[in-house]
Amino acid sequence: MKHVSLGGLEVSRIGLGAMTMAGVYTTGGGLDDAESIRTIHRALDLGVTHIDTAEIYGPFHSEKLVGKAIKGRRDDVVVATKFGLVSHSGDGPGVIDSSPANVKTAVEGSLMRLGTDHIDLYYQHRVDPNTPIEETVGALAELVAEGKVRHIGLSEAGPQTIRRAHAVHPVAALQTEYSLWTRDVEAEILPLLRELGIGFVPYSPLGHGLLTGQIRTVEDFTDDDWRKTNPRFTGENFQRNLRIVDEVRAIGAEIGATPAQTALAWLLTRGDDIAPIPGTRRVSRVEENTAADGVELSAAQLDRLNNLTPAAGERHDEANMASIDR
């Protein structure tokens, strides 16, 4: 597995997102912790060094799983987790809170659940409109000085926030959605990250599963799967977006790759400062995803992928889009 640098932090260029191990697409049905741990172990065996989680996943369940899985192998893993969507002052999960006091409480819980004395990459999960980013990053800088955090990151932050944060303490990575059907970052965010020397970690690089080619109808989703309310999975938008999948599948067939491998291989061509974190809780999927590291696309195939029709619909529902800093 090739490696890339995220603001000076070396990681495998394909990582593993541990969100679905806590049942985030649904309220928890069908979870298999033993399989999730096997999936993390298999990823490590295949050369993945970058595991991404967050306290809100579960809440807390994903961090506990990752902690169990990396026990005895901690030195082989870059552990990334996130704070800011659980208020520890009594308001609880789902409340944005990046106050310095909350940051310092959150990190202690994450360290305990992960079974480690330091977090390699600690992200603010969403920008807190009630706390100046300078105050949040100042608290993170103190954690770096104490050795509890090695590098800091931002998730779904806009250009002004990124610049302000980076002026207080170097930001190693930004995490934002990026894939063949979500390319908003190319206009302003990616150039800014490269100007500042910040790495980029795309989440949902497989379009919440659509780019795997396995989803042809939302009727297969359980009733509590939040994708049923995602604009890109509803009505005419869904049918239009299946055409993107069909083109990805066709190109993959030309080179003996699955749609997921083709979509990831495209993403890996976008720069040597990009490290996607496809999420899964299944061994077979992690084997499929990591094999994308060896997939080569021709110039003509890249041109076809670069010129796919943009996805139809907003990438999140109205409530979730409101929490994204722009």
Tab-separated table of N, CA and C in Angstrom, residues 171-259:
chain	number	residue	atom	x	y	z
A	171	VAL	N	-2.919	23.003	10.831
A	171	VAL	CA	-3.947	21.988	10.616
A	171	VAL	C	-3.371	20.938	9.674
A	172	ALA	N	-3.426	19.671	10.076
A	172	ALA	CA	-2.835	18.612	9.258
A	172	ALA	C	-3.765	18.168	8.146
A	173	ALA	N	-5.076	18.134	8.435
A	173	ALA	CA	-5.995	17.563	7.449
A	173	ALA	C	-7.379	18.184	7.552
A	174	LEU	N	-8.034	18.243	6.409
A	174	LEU	CA	-9.450	18.586	6.342
A	174	LEU	C	-10.194	17.353	5.854
A	175	GLN	N	-11.314	17.053	6.521
A	175	GLN	CA	-12.162	15.947	6.098
A	175	GLN	C	-13.480	16.507	5.578
A	176	THR	N	-13.804	16.150	4.348
A	176	THR	CA	-15.035	16.596	3.712
A	176	THR	C	-15.434	15.546	2.680
A	177	GLU	N	-16.705	15.512	2.357
A	177	GLU	CA	-17.163	14.554	1.348
A	177	GLU	C	-16.549	14.887	-0.011
A	178	TYR	N	-16.078	13.838	-0.708
A	178	TYR	CA	-15.498	14.011	-2.044
A	178	TYR	C	-15.560	12.671	-2.752
A	179	SER	N	-16.113	12.686	-3.944
A	179	SER	CA	-16.216	11.459	-4.730
A	179	SER	C	-16.589	11.848	-6.150
A	180	LEU	N	-16.807	10.858	-6.990
A	180	LEU	CA	-17.220	11.136	-8.359
A	180	LEU	C	-18.563	11.852	-8.434
A	181	TRP	N	-19.335	11.819	-7.362
A	181	TRP	CA	-20.618	12.517	-7.419
A	181	TRP	C	-20.695	13.697	-6.453
A	182	THR	N	-19.594	14.014	-5.796
A	182	THR	CA	-19.540	15.188	-4.916
A	182	THR	C	-18.191	15.868	-5.103
A	183	ARG	N	-18.140	16.855	-5.986
A	183	ARG	CA	-16.855	17.444	-6.375
A	183	ARG	C	-16.761	18.928	-6.036
A	184	ASP	N	-17.619	19.380	-5.109
A	184	ASP	CA	-17.649	20.805	-4.751
A	184	ASP	C	-16.288	21.340	-4.318
A	185	VAL	N	-15.497	20.492	-3.654
A	185	VAL	CA	-14.238	20.960	-3.057
A	185	VAL	C	-13.210	21.396	-4.093
A	186	GLU	N	-13.392	20.981	-5.339
A	186	GLU	CA	-12.368	21.256	-6.340
A	186	GLU	C	-12.233	22.744	-6.665
A	187	ALA	N	-13.312	23.483	-6.494
A	187	ALA	CA	-13.290	24.893	-6.888
A	187	ALA	C	-12.431	25.752	-5.969
A	188	GLU	N	-12.626	25.626	-4.664
A	188	GLU	CA	-11.964	26.540	-3.738
A	188	GLU	C	-11.203	25.821	-2.623
A	189	ILE	N	-11.785	24.752	-2.081
A	189	ILE	CA	-11.188	24.104	-0.913
A	189	ILE	C	-9.852	23.449	-1.238
A	190	LEU	N	-9.812	22.620	-2.273
A	190	LEU	CA	-8.560	21.915	-2.576
A	190	LEU	C	-7.408	22.879	-2.888
A	191	PRO	N	-7.612	23.902	-3.707
A	191	PRO	CA	-6.518	24.852	-3.925
A	191	PRO	C	-6.039	25.511	-2.628
A	192	LEU	N	-6.968	25.824	-1.729
A	192	LEU	CA	-6.587	26.436	-0.460
A	192	LEU	C	-5.767	25.465	0.383
A	193	LEU	N	-6.196	24.216	0.459
A	193	LEU	CA	-5.448	23.225	1.239
A	193	LEU	C	-4.026	23.094	0.715
A	194	ARG	N	-3.877	23.114	-0.586
A	194	ARG	CA	-2.536	22.971	-1.168
A	194	ARG	C	-1.695	24.225	-0.944
A	195	GLU	N	-2.341	25.363	-0.926
A	195	GLU	CA	-1.633	26.609	-0.600
A	195	GLU	C	-1.064	26.546	0.821
A	196	LEU	N	-1.841	25.976	1.752
A	196	LEU	CA	-1.462	25.961	3.159
A	196	LEU	C	-0.705	24.700	3.581
A	197	GLY	N	-0.616	23.716	2.693
A	197	GLY	CA	0.075	22.476	3.045
A	197	GLY	C	-0.741	21.553	3.928
A	198	ILE	N	-2.058	21.598	3.766
A	198	ILE	CA	-2.981	20.765	4.543
A	198	ILE	C	-3.419	19.579	3.694
A	199	GLY	N	-3.403	18.377	4.274
A	199	GLY	CA	-3.847	17.194	3.560
A	199	GLY	C	-5.362	17.114	3.496
A	200	PHE	N	-5.851	16.214	2.644
A	200	PHE	CA	-7.291	16.093	2.444
A	200	PHE	C	-7.742	14.654	2.620
A	201	VAL	N	-8.766	14.463	3.467
A	201	VAL	CA	-9.309	13.130	3.741
A	201	VAL	C	-10.760	13.101	3.262
A	202	PRO	N	-11.030	12.545	2.090
A	202	PRO	CA	-12.411	12.456	1.609
A	202	PRO	C	-13.192	11.386	2.367
A	203	TYR	N	-14.344	11.795	2.922
A	203	TYR	CA	-15.238	10.780	3.474
A	203	TYR	C	-16.321	10.482	2.444
A	204	SER	N	-17.019	9.382	2.630
A	204	SER	CA	-18.024	8.905	1.665
A	204	SER	C	-17.482	8.919	0.231
A	205	PRO	N	-16.278	8.358	0.007
A	205	PRO	CA	-15.719	8.363	-1.346
A	205	PRO	C	-16.491	7.465	-2.307
A	206	LEU	N	-17.402	6.657	-1.753
A	206	LEU	CA	-18.234	5.786	-2.591
A	206	LEU	C	-19.696	6.235	-2.582
A	207	GLY	N	-19.901	7.527	-2.329
A	207	GLY	CA	-21.239	8.091	-2.441
A	207	GLY	C	-22.271	7.405	-1.572
A	208	HIS	N	-21.930	7.228	-0.274
A	208	HIS	CA	-22.842	6.567	0.673
A	208	HIS	C	-23.282	5.200	0.156
A	209	GLY	N	-22.371	4.550	-0.571
A	209	GLY	CA	-22.632	3.192	-1.039
A	209	GLY	C	-23.132	3.098	-2.463
A	210	LEU	N	-23.633	4.188	-3.039
A	210	LEU	CA	-24.200	4.092	-4.382
A	210	LEU	C	-23.154	3.709	-5.418
A	211	LEU	N	-21.922	4.223	-5.269
A	211	LEU	CA	-20.877	3.961	-6.259
A	211	LEU	C	-20.284	2.559	-6.153
A	212	THR	N	-20.771	1.765	-5.203
A	212	THR	CA	-20.351	0.354	-5.172
A	212	THR	C	-21.051	-0.446	-6.266
A	213	GLY	N	-22.149	0.109	-6.790
A	213	GLY	CA	-22.913	-0.622	-7.801
A	213	GLY	C	-23.859	-1.646	-7.226
A	214	GLN	N	-23.918	-1.742	-5.902
A	214	GLN	CA	-24.752	-2.758	-5.262
A	214	GLN	C	-26.178	-2.271	-4.989
A	215	ILE	N	-26.408	-0.970	-5.097
A	215	ILE	CA	-27.709	-0.399	-4.760
A	215	ILE	C	-28.431	-0.021	-6.049
A	216	ARG	N	-29.577	-0.662	-6.285
A	216	ARG	CA	-30.380	-0.329	-7.463
A	216	ARG	C	-31.760	0.193	-7.099
A	217	THR	N	-32.137	0.017	-5.840
A	217	THR	CA	-33.418	0.523	-5.368
A	217	THR	C	-33.324	0.858	-3.885
A	218	VAL	N	-33.935	1.942	-3.478
A	218	VAL	CA	-33.907	2.305	-2.059
A	218	VAL	C	-34.854	1.424	-1.255
A	219	GLU	N	-35.643	0.611	-1.947
A	219	GLU	CA	-36.541	-0.308	-1.231
A	219	GLU	C	-35.758	-1.354	-0.458
A	220	ASP	N	-34.481	-1.531	-0.816
A	220	ASP	CA	-33.638	-2.485	-0.085
A	220	ASP	C	-33.188	-1.928	1.270
A	221	PHE	N	-33.315	-0.614	1.447
A	221	PHE	CA	-32.907	0.000	2.714
A	221	PHE	C	-33.935	-0.304	3.798
A	222	THR	N	-33.471	-0.399	5.034
A	222	THR	CA	-34.398	-0.512	6.151
A	222	THR	C	-35.126	0.813	6.334
A	223	ASP	N	-36.243	0.782	7.027
A	223	ASP	CA	-37.067	1.985	7.180
A	223	ASP	C	-36.332	3.122	7.876
A	224	ASP	N	-35.363	2.774	8.766
A	224	ASP	CA	-34.669	3.821	9.521
A	224	ASP	C	-33.350	4.235	8.888
A	225	ASP	N	-33.073	3.776	7.668
A	225	ASP	CA	-31.851	4.169	6.964
A	225	ASP	C	-32.002	5.622	6.515
A	226	TRP	N	-31.081	6.497	6.981
A	226	TRP	CA	-31.245	7.930	6.698
A	226	TRP	C	-31.063	8.270	5.227
A	227	ARG	N	-30.504	7.346	4.441
A	227	ARG	CA	-30.381	7.612	3.011
A	227	ARG	C	-31.745	7.750	2.336
A	228	LYS	N	-32.778	7.207	2.979
A	228	LYS	CA	-34.118	7.345	2.405
A	228	LYS	C	-34.599	8.790	2.391
A	229	THR	N	-33.958	9.642	3.176
A	229	THR	CA	-34.316	11.066	3.187
A	229	THR	C	-33.257	11.926	2.508
A	230	ASN	N	-32.197	11.287	2.001
A	230	ASN	CA	-31.144	12.030	1.314
A	230	ASN	C	-31.629	12.385	-0.091
A	231	PRO	N	-31.520	13.665	-0.484
A	231	PRO	CA	-32.059	14.092	-1.780
A	231	PRO	C	-31.515	13.302	-2.968
A	232	ARG	N	-30.299	12.784	-2.863
A	232	ARG	CA	-29.730	12.064	-4.001
A	232	ARG	C	-30.260	10.632	-4.138
A	233	PHE	N	-30.963	10.171	-3.104
A	233	PHE	CA	-31.518	8.828	-3.136
A	233	PHE	C	-33.036	8.828	-3.298
A	234	THR	N	-33.617	9.980	-3.608
A	234	THR	CA	-35.073	10.065	-3.670
A	234	THR	C	-35.550	10.451	-5.068
A	235	GLY	N	-36.689	9.870	-5.454
A	235	GLY	CA	-37.379	10.251	-6.680
A	235	GLY	C	-36.540	10.185	-7.935
A	236	GLU	N	-36.743	11.194	-8.780
A	236	GLU	CA	-36.027	11.255	-10.057
A	236	GLU	C	-34.522	11.384	-9.865
A	237	ASN	N	-34.086	12.045	-8.801
A	237	ASN	CA	-32.648	12.190	-8.554
A	237	ASN	C	-31.969	10.831	-8.490
A	238	PHE	N	-32.596	9.889	-7.791
A	238	PHE	CA	-31.991	8.565	-7.645
A	238	PHE	C	-31.814	7.897	-9.010
A	239	GLN	N	-32.838	7.947	-9.835
A	239	GLN	CA	-32.740	7.321	-11.155
A	239	GLN	C	-31.653	7.979	-12.010
A	240	ARG	N	-31.551	9.292	-11.934
A	240	ARG	CA	-30.494	9.987	-12.678
A	240	ARG	C	-29.111	9.590	-12.172
A	241	ASN	N	-28.975	9.459	-10.859
A	241	ASN	CA	-27.669	9.151	-10.283
A	241	ASN	C	-27.239	7.723	-10.559
A	242	LEU	N	-28.208	6.839	-10.826
A	242	LEU	CA	-27.835	5.477	-11.215
A	242	LEU	C	-27.075	5.464	-12.541
A	243	ARG	N	-27.306	6.469	-13.382
A	243	ARG	CA	-26.579	6.537	-14.659
A	243	ARG	C	-25.092	6.775	-14.433
A	244	ILE	N	-24.765	7.528	-13.381
A	244	ILE	CA	-23.353	7.714	-13.024
A	244	ILE	C	-22.744	6.365	-12.672
A	245	VAL	N	-23.469	5.595	-11.881
A	245	VAL	CA	-22.986	4.269	-11.479
A	245	VAL	C	-22.781	3.382	-12.697
A	246	ASP	N	-23.695	3.434	-13.636
A	246	ASP	CA	-23.600	2.584	-14.823
A	246	ASP	C	-22.344	2.896	-15.633
A	247	GLU	N	-21.984	4.179	-15.720
A	247	GLU	CA	-20.765	4.552	-16.452
A	247	GLU	C	-19.523	4.096	-15.700
A	248	VAL	N	-19.530	4.243	-14.373
A	248	VAL	CA	-18.405	3.773	-13.559
A	248	VAL	C	-18.258	2.255	-13.706
A	249	ARG	N	-19.384	1.552	-13.702
A	249	ARG	CA	-19.354	0.100	-13.865
A	249	ARG	C	-18.768	-0.286	-15.227
A	250	ALA	N	-19.156	0.449	-16.268
A	250	ALA	CA	-18.672	0.140	-17.616
A	250	ALA	C	-17.163	0.311	-17.717
A	251	ILE	N	-16.646	1.373	-17.137
A	251	ILE	CA	-15.192	1.594	-17.173
A	251	ILE	C	-14.477	0.526	-16.356
A	252	GLY	N	-15.031	0.186	-15.198
A	252	GLY	CA	-14.438	-0.870	-14.390
A	252	GLY	C	-14.359	-2.180	-15.136
A	253	ALA	N	-15.416	-2.495	-15.903
A	253	ALA	CA	-15.436	-3.752	-16.656
A	253	ALA	C	-14.301	-3.814	-17.676
A	254	GLU	N	-13.896	-2.653	-18.174
A	254	GLU	CA	-12.814	-2.614	-19.163
A	254	GLU	C	-11.464	-2.994	-18.557
A	255	ILE	N	-11.314	-2.783	-17.260
A	255	ILE	CA	-10.013	-3.031	-16.614
A	255	ILE	C	-10.093	-4.115	-15.543
A	256	GLY	N	-11.233	-4.795	-15.467
A	256	GLY	CA	-11.370	-5.875	-14.507
A	256	GLY	C	-11.482	-5.393	-13.073
A	257	ALA	N	-12.097	-4.232	-12.873
A	257	ALA	CA	-12.258	-3.662	-11.538
A	257	ALA	C	-13.741	-3.500	-11.221
A	258	THR	N	-14.079	-3.545	-9.949
A	258	THR	CA	-15.456	-3.304	-9.535
A	258	THR	C	-15.750	-1.809	-9.607
A	259	PRO	N	-17.038	-1.437	-9.574
A	259	PRO	CA	-17.354	-0.002	-9.542
A	259	PRO	C	-16.688	0.713	-8.368
